[in-house]
Amino acid sequence: MNNMQIHFTAASKRFNKEWIFSNLDYSFISGQHYALIGNNGSGKSTLLQIIAGYIGLTKGQINWVNTAGENIDSSNIFQHISIAAPYLELVEEFTALEQIAFHQQFKPLQNGLSPIELLEKIGLSNAANKQIRNFSSGMKQRLKLALAIFDQAPILLLDEPCSNLDQEGIQTYHQLMQAYAMHKLIIVASNDPQEYKFCSQQVSLSEFKK
């Protein structure tokens, strides 16, 4: 697995006339775990989407750098990143197994993990052949998290990862993170400390507001 670093230089993002954040100079280092915190509207989700290559900066620069010190082009960064977020949807017509098989066409699972083993680890093996449209919101969130955590990508982005999870689901989330994700560069966008309690670094985006 390639180690990755992410470097922001004077990074700023504006929607219409409002600056979401400005002049962000920060580096996210391989193997470290970061929490993006800040008031609603401070840009936590926006920053994750910029890191994932979904949207661009208004001003400034972002560089994704691999182990060899080479910059990764934004068009290829998806190969190095996995993400779970409320605004990313699963394919409702798929069964759980079909969703995993679809995901594997683009990104392999860690350690040769089989789809049914993945579902067993998140307590959904009994729903393997059930259409996702019939899943509860908590079941969908478990599957989203599993697809991101068990991905081989070296960067893991999580936006409000415990959304719709009950206490058992939250416990499963932390167990999976400890067992399968601690070697990754992890960035969690959240204002709930229980979602990022394993993160040693905190970045307050409210400090980068114009």
Coordinates of N, CA and C in Angstrom, one line a residue:
M1 N 0.8 -1.2 0.0 CA 0.0 0.0 0.0 C 0.9 1.3 0.0
N2 N 0.6 2.2 -0.9 CA 1.4 3.4 -1.0 C 1.0 4.4 0.1
N3 N 2.0 5.0 0.7 CA 1.8 6.0 1.7 C 1.5 7.3 0.9
M4 N 0.6 8.1 1.5 CA 0.2 9.4 0.8 C 0.2 10.5 1.8
Q5 N 0.5 11.7 1.2 CA 0.4 12.9 2.0 C -0.5 13.9 1.2
I6 N -1.1 14.8 1.9 CA -2.0 15.8 1.2 C -1.5 17.2 1.7
H7 N -1.2 18.1 0.8 CA -0.6 19.4 1.2 C -1.5 20.5 0.6
F8 N -2.0 21.4 1.5 CA -2.8 22.6 1.1 C -1.9 23.8 1.2
T9 N -2.0 24.7 0.2 CA -1.2 25.9 0.3 C -2.2 27.1 -0.1
A10 N -2.4 28.0 0.9 CA -3.2 29.1 0.7 C -4.6 28.7 0.1
A11 N -5.1 27.6 0.6 CA -6.3 27.1 0.0 C -7.6 27.8 0.4
S12 N -8.4 28.2 -0.5 CA -9.6 28.9 -0.2 C -10.8 28.4 -1.1
K13 N -12.0 28.4 -0.5 CA -13.1 27.9 -1.3 C -14.3 28.9 -1.1
R14 N -14.9 29.3 -2.2 CA -16.0 30.2 -2.2 C -17.2 29.6 -2.9
F15 N -18.4 29.7 -2.4 CA -19.6 29.4 -3.1 C -20.4 30.7 -3.3
N16 N -20.7 31.1 -4.5 CA -21.3 32.4 -4.8 C -20.4 33.5 -4.3
K17 N -20.9 34.3 -3.3 CA -20.1 35.4 -2.8 C -19.5 35.1 -1.4
E18 N -19.8 33.9 -0.9 CA -19.4 33.5 0.5 C -18.2 32.7 0.5
W19 N -17.2 33.1 1.2 CA -16.0 32.3 1.4 C -16.2 31.3 2.5
I20 N -16.1 30.0 2.2 CA -16.3 29.0 3.2 C -15.1 28.8 4.1
F21 N -13.9 28.8 3.5 CA -12.7 28.9 4.3 C -11.6 29.6 3.4
S22 N -10.6 30.2 4.1 CA -9.6 31.0 3.3 C -8.2 30.7 3.9
N23 N -7.3 30.7 3.0 CA -5.8 30.7 3.3 C -5.5 29.5 4.2
L24 N -6.0 28.3 3.9 CA -5.6 27.1 4.6 C -4.3 26.6 4.2
D25 N -3.3 26.6 5.1 CA -2.0 26.0 4.9 C -1.9 24.8 5.9
Y26 N -1.9 23.6 5.3 CA -1.9 22.5 6.2 C -1.5 21.2 5.5
S27 N -0.9 20.3 6.2 CA -0.5 19.0 5.6 C -1.0 17.9 6.4
F28 N -1.6 16.9 5.7 CA -2.1 15.7 6.3 C -1.1 14.6 5.9
I29 N -0.6 14.0 6.9 CA 0.5 13.0 6.8 C 0.1 11.6 6.9
S30 N 0.7 10.7 6.1 CA 0.4 9.3 6.0 C 0.4 8.7 7.4
G31 N -0.6 7.9 7.7 CA -0.6 7.1 9.0 C -1.2 7.9 10.2
Q32 N -1.4 9.2 10.0 CA -1.9 10.1 11.1 C -3.5 10.1 10.9
H33 N -4.1 10.5 12.0 CA -5.6 10.5 12.1 C -6.1 11.9 12.5
Y34 N -6.9 12.5 11.7 CA -7.3 13.9 11.9 C -8.8 14.1 12.0
A35 N -9.2 15.0 12.8 CA -10.6 15.4 12.9 C -10.8 16.8 12.4
L36 N -11.7 17.0 11.4 CA -12.0 18.3 11.0 C -13.2 18.7 11.8
I37 N -13.1 19.8 12.6 CA -14.1 20.3 13.4 C -14.4 21.7 13.1
G38 N -15.5 22.3 13.6 CA -15.9 23.6 13.3 C -17.4 23.8 13.2
N39 N -17.9 25.0 13.3 CA -19.3 25.3 13.3 C -19.9 24.8 12.0
N40 N -21.3 24.6 12.0 CA -22.0 24.3 10.8 C -21.7 25.3 9.7
G41 N -21.4 24.9 8.5 CA -21.1 25.9 7.5 C -19.6 26.3 7.4
S42 N -18.8 25.7 8.3 CA -17.3 26.1 8.3 C -16.6 25.4 7.2
G43 N -17.2 24.4 6.5 CA -16.5 23.8 5.4 C -15.9 22.4 5.6
K44 N -16.4 21.7 6.6 CA -15.9 20.4 6.9 C -16.1 19.4 5.7
S45 N -17.4 19.3 5.3 CA -17.8 18.4 4.2 C -17.1 18.9 2.9
T46 N -17.1 20.2 2.7 CA -16.5 20.8 1.5 C -15.1 20.4 1.4
L47 N -14.3 20.5 2.5 CA -12.9 20.2 2.4 C -12.7 18.7 2.1
L48 N -13.5 17.8 2.7 CA -13.4 16.4 2.3 C -13.7 16.2 0.9
Q49 N -14.7 16.9 0.3 CA -14.9 16.7 -1.1 C -13.8 17.2 -2.0
I50 N -13.1 18.2 -1.6 CA -12.0 18.7 -2.3 C -10.8 17.7 -2.2
I51 N -10.6 17.1 -1.0 CA -9.6 16.1 -0.9 C -9.9 14.9 -1.8
A52 N -11.2 14.6 -1.9 CA -11.6 13.4 -2.7 C -11.5 13.7 -4.2
G53 N -11.3 15.0 -4.5 CA -11.3 15.3 -6.0 C -12.6 15.6 -6.6
Y54 N -13.7 15.7 -5.8 CA -15.0 15.9 -6.3 C -15.2 17.3 -6.8
I55 N -14.7 18.3 -6.0 CA -14.8 19.7 -6.4 C -13.4 20.3 -6.2
G56 N -13.2 21.5 -6.9 CA -11.9 22.2 -6.8 C -11.9 23.4 -5.9
L57 N -10.7 23.9 -5.7 CA -10.5 25.1 -4.9 C -10.9 26.3 -5.7
T58 N -11.2 27.4 -5.0 CA -11.4 28.7 -5.7 C -10.1 29.3 -5.9
K59 N -9.2 29.3 -4.9 CA -7.9 29.8 -4.9 C -7.0 28.9 -4.1
G60 N -5.7 29.0 -4.4 CA -4.7 28.2 -3.7 C -4.5 26.8 -4.3
Q61 N -3.9 25.9 -3.6 CA -3.4 24.7 -4.2 C -3.6 23.5 -3.3
I62 N -3.9 22.3 -3.8 CA -3.8 21.1 -3.1 C -2.9 20.1 -3.9
N63 N -2.1 19.4 -3.2 CA -1.2 18.4 -3.8 C -1.3 17.1 -3.0
W64 N -1.6 16.1 -3.8 CA -1.5 14.7 -3.3 C -0.2 14.1 -3.7
V65 N 0.6 13.6 -2.7 CA 1.9 13.2 -2.9 C 2.1 11.8 -2.5
N66 N 2.7 10.9 -3.3 CA 2.9 9.5 -3.0 C 4.3 9.3 -2.3
T67 N 4.6 8.1 -2.0 CA 5.8 7.7 -1.3 C 7.1 8.2 -2.0
A68 N 7.0 8.2 -3.3 CA 8.2 8.6 -4.1 C 8.3 10.1 -4.2
G69 N 7.4 10.9 -3.5 CA 7.4 12.3 -3.6 C 6.8 12.9 -4.9
E70 N 6.1 12.0 -5.6 CA 5.5 12.4 -6.9 C 4.1 12.9 -6.7
N71 N 3.7 14.0 -7.4 CA 2.3 14.5 -7.3 C 1.4 13.6 -8.1
I72 N 0.2 13.3 -7.5 CA -0.8 12.5 -8.1 C -1.8 13.4 -8.8
D73 N -2.1 13.2 -10.1 CA -3.1 14.0 -10.8 C -4.5 13.9 -10.2
S74 N -5.2 15.0 -10.1 CA -6.5 14.9 -9.5 C -7.5 13.9 -10.2
S75 N -7.2 13.7 -11.5 CA -8.1 12.7 -12.2 C -7.9 11.3 -11.8
N76 N -6.8 11.0 -11.1 CA -6.5 9.7 -10.6 C -6.6 9.5 -9.1
I77 N -6.9 10.6 -8.4 CA -6.8 10.5 -7.0 C -7.9 9.5 -6.4
F78 N -8.9 9.3 -7.1 CA -10.0 8.4 -6.6 C -9.4 7.0 -6.3
Q79 N -8.4 6.6 -7.0 CA -7.8 5.3 -6.8 C -7.1 5.2 -5.4
H80 N -6.8 6.3 -4.8 CA -6.0 6.3 -3.6 C -6.9 6.7 -2.4
I81 N -8.2 6.9 -2.6 CA -9.1 7.4 -1.6 C -10.3 6.6 -1.5
S82 N -10.8 6.3 -0.2 CA -12.1 5.8 0.0 C -12.9 6.8 0.9
I83 N -14.2 6.8 0.7 CA -15.0 7.8 1.4 C -16.3 7.3 1.8
A84 N -16.8 7.6 3.0 CA -18.2 7.4 3.4 C -18.8 8.7 3.9
A85 N -19.9 9.0 3.3 CA -20.6 10.3 3.6 C -22.1 10.2 3.4
P86 N -22.8 11.0 4.2 CA -24.3 11.0 4.0 C -24.8 11.3 2.6
Y87 N -24.0 12.1 1.9 CA -24.5 12.6 0.5 C -24.1 11.6 -0.6
L88 N -23.4 10.5 -0.2 CA -23.0 9.5 -1.2 C -24.0 8.3 -1.0
E89 N -24.6 8.0 -2.1 CA -25.7 7.0 -2.1 C -25.2 5.6 -2.5
L90 N -25.9 4.6 -2.0 CA -25.7 3.2 -2.5 C -26.7 3.0 -3.7
V91 N -26.6 2.0 -4.5 CA -27.5 1.7 -5.6 C -28.7 0.9 -5.0
E92 N -29.8 1.6 -4.9 CA -31.0 1.0 -4.2 C -31.5 -0.3 -4.8
E93 N -31.3 -0.4 -6.1 CA -31.8 -1.6 -6.8 C -30.9 -2.9 -6.6
F94 N -29.6 -2.6 -6.1 CA -28.7 -3.7 -5.9 C -29.1 -4.4 -4.6
T95 N -28.7 -5.7 -4.5 CA -28.6 -6.4 -3.2 C -27.3 -6.0 -2.5
A96 N -27.1 -6.4 -1.3 CA -25.9 -6.0 -0.6 C -24.7 -6.7 -1.3
L97 N -24.9 -7.9 -1.7 CA -23.8 -8.6 -2.4 C -23.5 -8.0 -3.8
E98 N -24.5 -7.6 -4.5 CA -24.3 -6.9 -5.8 C -23.6 -5.6 -5.6
Q99 N -23.9 -4.8 -4.5 CA -23.3 -3.6 -4.3 C -21.8 -3.8 -4.0
I100 N -21.5 -4.8 -3.2 CA -20.0 -5.1 -3.0 C -19.3 -5.5 -4.2
A101 N -20.0 -6.3 -5.0 CA -19.3 -6.8 -6.3 C -19.1 -5.6 -7.2
F102 N -20.0 -4.7 -7.3 CA -19.9 -3.5 -8.1 C -18.7 -2.6 -7.6
H103 N -18.6 -2.5 -6.3 CA -17.5 -1.7 -5.7 C -16.2 -2.4 -6.0
Q104 N -16.1 -3.7 -6.0 CA -14.9 -4.4 -6.2 C -14.4 -4.3 -7.7
Q105 N -15.3 -3.9 -8.6 CA -14.8 -3.6 -10.0 C -13.9 -2.5 -10.0
F106 N -13.9 -1.6 -9.1 CA -13.1 -0.4 -9.1 C -12.0 -0.5 -8.0
K107 N -12.3 -1.1 -6.9 CA -11.3 -1.1 -5.8 C -11.4 -2.5 -5.1
P108 N -10.3 -3.2 -4.9 CA -10.3 -4.4 -4.2 C -10.5 -4.2 -2.7
L109 N -11.0 -5.3 -2.0 CA -11.1 -5.3 -0.6 C -9.7 -5.7 0.0
Q110 N -9.5 -5.3 1.3 CA -8.3 -5.6 2.0 C -8.2 -7.1 2.2
N111 N -7.0 -7.6 2.1 CA -6.6 -9.0 2.5 C -7.5 -10.1 1.9
G112 N -7.9 -9.8 0.7 CA -8.7 -10.9 0.0 C -10.0 -11.2 0.7
L113 N -10.5 -10.2 1.5 CA -11.8 -10.4 2.2 C -12.9 -10.7 1.2
S114 N -13.7 -11.7 1.5 CA -14.8 -12.0 0.6 C -16.0 -11.1 0.9
P115 N -17.0 -10.9 0.0 CA -18.1 -10.1 0.2 C -19.0 -10.6 1.4
I116 N -19.1 -11.9 1.5 CA -20.0 -12.4 2.6 C -19.3 -12.2 4.0
E117 N -17.9 -12.3 4.0 CA -17.2 -12.0 5.2 C -17.3 -10.6 5.6
L118 N -17.3 -9.7 4.7 CA -17.5 -8.3 5.0 C -18.9 -8.1 5.6
L119 N -19.9 -8.7 5.1 CA -21.3 -8.6 5.6 C -21.4 -9.2 7.0
E120 N -20.6 -10.3 7.3 CA -20.6 -10.9 8.6 C -20.0 -9.9 9.6
K121 N -19.0 -9.2 9.2 CA -18.3 -8.3 10.2 C -19.2 -7.1 10.6
I122 N -20.2 -6.8 9.8 CA -21.0 -5.6 10.1 C -22.5 -6.1 10.5
G123 N -22.6 -7.4 10.7 CA -23.9 -8.0 11.1 C -25.0 -8.0 10.1
L124 N -24.6 -8.0 8.8 CA -25.6 -8.0 7.7 C -25.6 -9.2 6.9
S125 N -25.0 -10.3 7.3 CA -25.0 -11.5 6.5 C -26.4 -12.0 6.2
N126 N -27.3 -11.8 7.1 CA -28.7 -12.3 6.8 C -29.4 -11.5 5.7
A127 N -28.8 -10.3 5.4 CA -29.4 -9.4 4.4 C -28.6 -9.4 3.1
A128 N -27.8 -10.4 2.9 CA -26.9 -10.5 1.8 C -27.6 -10.4 0.4
N129 N -28.8 -11.0 0.3 CA -29.5 -11.0 -0.9 C -30.8 -10.1 -0.9
K130 N -30.8 -9.2 0.1 CA -31.9 -8.2 0.2 C -31.5 -6.9 -0.5
Q131 N -32.5 -6.4 -1.3 CA -32.3 -5.1 -2.0 C -32.0 -4.0 -1.0
I132 N -31.1 -3.1 -1.3 CA -30.7 -2.0 -0.5 C -31.8 -1.1 -0.2
R133 N -32.8 -1.0 -1.2 CA -33.9 -0.1 -1.0 C -34.8 -0.5 0.3
N134 N -34.6 -1.8 0.7 CA -35.4 -2.3 1.8 C -34.5 -2.3 3.1
F135 N -33.3 -1.7 3.1 CA -32.5 -1.5 4.2 C -33.0 -0.4 5.1
S136 N -32.8 -0.5 6.4 CA -33.0 0.7 7.2 C -31.8 1.7 7.0
S137 N -32.0 2.9 7.5 CA -30.9 3.9 7.4 C -29.6 3.4 8.1
G138 N -29.8 2.8 9.2 CA -28.6 2.3 9.9 C -27.9 1.2 9.2
M139 N -28.7 0.3 8.5 CA -28.0 -0.8 7.7 C -27.3 -0.2 6.5
K140 N -27.8 0.8 5.9 CA -27.2 1.4 4.8 C -25.8 2.1 5.3
Q141 N -25.9 2.7 6.4 CA -24.7 3.4 6.9 C -23.6 2.3 7.3
R142 N -24.0 1.2 7.8 CA -23.0 0.1 8.1 C -22.3 -0.3 6.8
L143 N -23.1 -0.5 5.7 CA -22.6 -1.0 4.5 C -21.7 0.1 3.9
K144 N -22.1 1.4 3.9 CA -21.2 2.5 3.4 C -19.9 2.5 4.1
L145 N -19.9 2.4 5.5 CA -18.7 2.4 6.2 C -17.8 1.2 5.9
A146 N -18.4 0.0 5.8 CA -17.6 -1.2 5.5 C -16.9 -1.1 4.2
L147 N -17.6 -0.6 3.1 CA -17.0 -0.4 1.8 C -15.8 0.5 1.8
A148 N -15.9 1.6 2.7 CA -14.8 2.5 2.8 C -13.7 2.0 3.6
I149 N -14.0 1.4 4.8 CA -12.9 0.9 5.7 C -12.2 -0.2 5.1
F150 N -12.9 -1.2 4.5 CA -12.2 -2.4 3.9 C -11.6 -2.2 2.6
D151 N -11.7 -1.0 2.0 CA -11.0 -0.7 0.8 C -9.5 -0.6 1.0
Q152 N -8.7 -1.0 0.0 CA -7.3 -1.0 0.1 C -6.7 0.4 0.0
A153 N -7.5 1.4 -0.3 CA -6.9 2.8 -0.5 C -6.3 3.3 0.7
P154 N -5.1 4.0 0.6 CA -4.4 4.5 1.8 C -5.0 5.7 2.5
I155 N -6.0 6.4 1.9 CA -6.6 7.5 2.5 C -8.1 7.2 2.7
L156 N -8.5 7.4 4.0 CA -9.9 7.1 4.4 C -10.5 8.4 4.8
L157 N -11.6 8.8 4.2 CA -12.3 10.1 4.5 C -13.7 9.7 5.0
L158 N -14.1 10.2 6.2 CA -15.4 9.9 6.8 C -16.1 11.2 7.2
D159 N -17.3 11.3 6.7 CA -18.1 12.5 7.0 C -19.3 12.1 7.9
E160 N -19.3 12.5 9.2 CA -20.3 12.1 10.2 C -20.5 10.6 10.1
P161 N -19.5 9.8 10.4 CA -19.6 8.4 10.2 C -20.6 7.6 11.0
C162 N -21.1 8.2 12.2 CA -22.0 7.5 13.0 C -23.5 7.9 12.8
S163 N -23.7 8.7 11.7 CA -25.1 9.1 11.3 C -25.9 7.8 11.2
N164 N -27.1 7.9 11.8 CA -28.1 6.8 11.7 C -27.7 5.5 12.4
L165 N -26.6 5.5 13.1 CA -26.2 4.2 13.8 C -26.7 4.2 15.2
D166 N -27.1 3.0 15.7 CA -27.5 2.9 17.1 C -26.2 2.6 17.9
Q167 N -26.3 2.3 19.2 CA -25.1 2.1 20.0 C -24.3 0.9 19.5
E168 N -25.0 -0.1 19.1 CA -24.3 -1.3 18.6 C -23.6 -1.0 17.4
G169 N -24.2 -0.2 16.5 CA -23.5 0.2 15.3 C -22.3 1.1 15.5
I170 N -22.4 2.0 16.5 CA -21.3 2.8 16.8 C -20.1 2.0 17.3
Q171 N -20.4 1.0 18.2 CA -19.4 0.1 18.7 C -18.7 -0.7 17.6
T172 N -19.5 -1.2 16.6 CA -19.0 -1.9 15.4 C -18.1 -1.0 14.6
Y173 N -18.5 0.3 14.4 CA -17.7 1.2 13.7 C -16.3 1.4 14.4
H174 N -16.2 1.5 15.7 CA -14.9 1.7 16.3 C -14.1 0.4 16.3
Q175 N -14.8 -0.7 16.4 CA -14.0 -2.0 16.3 C -13.4 -2.2 14.9
L176 N -14.2 -1.8 13.9 CA -13.7 -2.0 12.5 C -12.5 -1.0 12.3
M177 N -12.6 0.2 12.8 CA -11.6 1.2 12.6 C -10.3 0.7 13.2
Q178 N -10.4 0.2 14.5 CA -9.2 -0.2 15.2 C -8.5 -1.4 14.5
A179 N -9.4 -2.3 14.0 CA -8.8 -3.6 13.4 C -8.3 -3.4 11.9
Y180 N -8.9 -2.4 11.2 CA -8.7 -2.4 9.7 C -8.2 -1.1 9.2
A181 N -8.2 0.0 9.9 CA -8.0 1.3 9.3 C -6.8 2.1 10.0
M182 N -6.3 1.7 11.1 CA -5.4 2.6 11.8 C -4.1 2.8 11.0
H183 N -3.8 2.0 10.0 CA -2.5 2.2 9.3 C -2.7 3.2 8.2
K184 N -4.0 3.7 8.0 CA -4.3 4.6 6.9 C -4.2 6.1 7.4
L185 N -4.1 7.0 6.4 CA -4.3 8.4 6.7 C -5.8 8.6 6.8
I186 N -6.3 9.0 8.0 CA -7.8 9.1 8.2 C -8.1 10.5 8.5
I187 N -9.2 11.0 7.8 CA -9.7 12.4 8.1 C -11.2 12.2 8.3
V188 N -11.6 12.6 9.6 CA -13.0 12.5 9.9 C -13.6 14.0 10.1
A189 N -14.7 14.2 9.4 CA -15.4 15.5 9.5 C -16.6 15.3 10.5
S190 N -16.5 16.0 11.6 CA -17.5 15.8 12.6 C -17.4 16.8 13.8
N191 N -18.5 17.0 14.4 CA -18.5 17.8 15.7 C -18.9 16.9 16.9
D192 N -18.9 15.6 16.6 CA -19.2 14.7 17.7 C -18.0 13.9 18.1
P193 N -17.5 14.2 19.3 CA -16.2 13.6 19.7 C -16.2 12.0 19.7
Q194 N -17.3 11.4 19.8 CA -17.3 9.9 19.8 C -17.0 9.4 18.4
E195 N -17.2 10.2 17.4 CA -16.9 9.8 16.0 C -15.4 9.9 15.7
Y196 N -14.7 10.7 16.4 CA -13.3 10.9 16.1 C -12.4 10.7 17.3
K197 N -12.8 9.9 18.3 CA -12.0 9.8 19.5 C -10.6 9.1 19.3
F198 N -10.4 8.5 18.2 CA -9.1 7.8 17.9 C -8.2 8.8 17.1
C199 N -8.7 10.0 16.8 CA -7.8 11.0 16.1 C -7.0 11.8 17.1
S200 N -5.7 11.9 16.8 CA -4.8 12.6 17.7 C -4.6 14.1 17.2
Q201 N -5.1 14.4 16.0 CA -4.9 15.8 15.5 C -6.3 16.4 15.3
Q202 N -6.5 17.6 15.6 CA -7.7 18.3 15.3 C -7.5 19.6 14.4
V203 N -8.3 19.8 13.4 CA -8.2 21.0 12.6 C -9.5 21.7 12.6
S204 N -9.5 22.9 13.2 CA -10.7 23.7 13.4 C -10.8 24.6 12.2
L205 N -11.8 24.3 11.3 CA -11.9 25.2 10.1 C -12.5 26.5 10.4
S206 N -13.1 26.7 11.5 CA -13.6 28.0 11.9 C -12.5 29.0 12.0
E207 N -11.3 28.6 12.2 CA -10.1 29.5 12.2 C -9.7 30.0 10.8
F208 N -10.3 29.4 9.8 CA -9.9 29.8 8.4 C -11.1 30.5 7.7
K209 N -11.9 31.2 8.5 CA -13.1 31.9 7.9 C -12.7 33.3 7.7
K210 N -13.1 33.9 6.5 CA -12.8 35.3 6.2 C -13.7 36.2 7.1

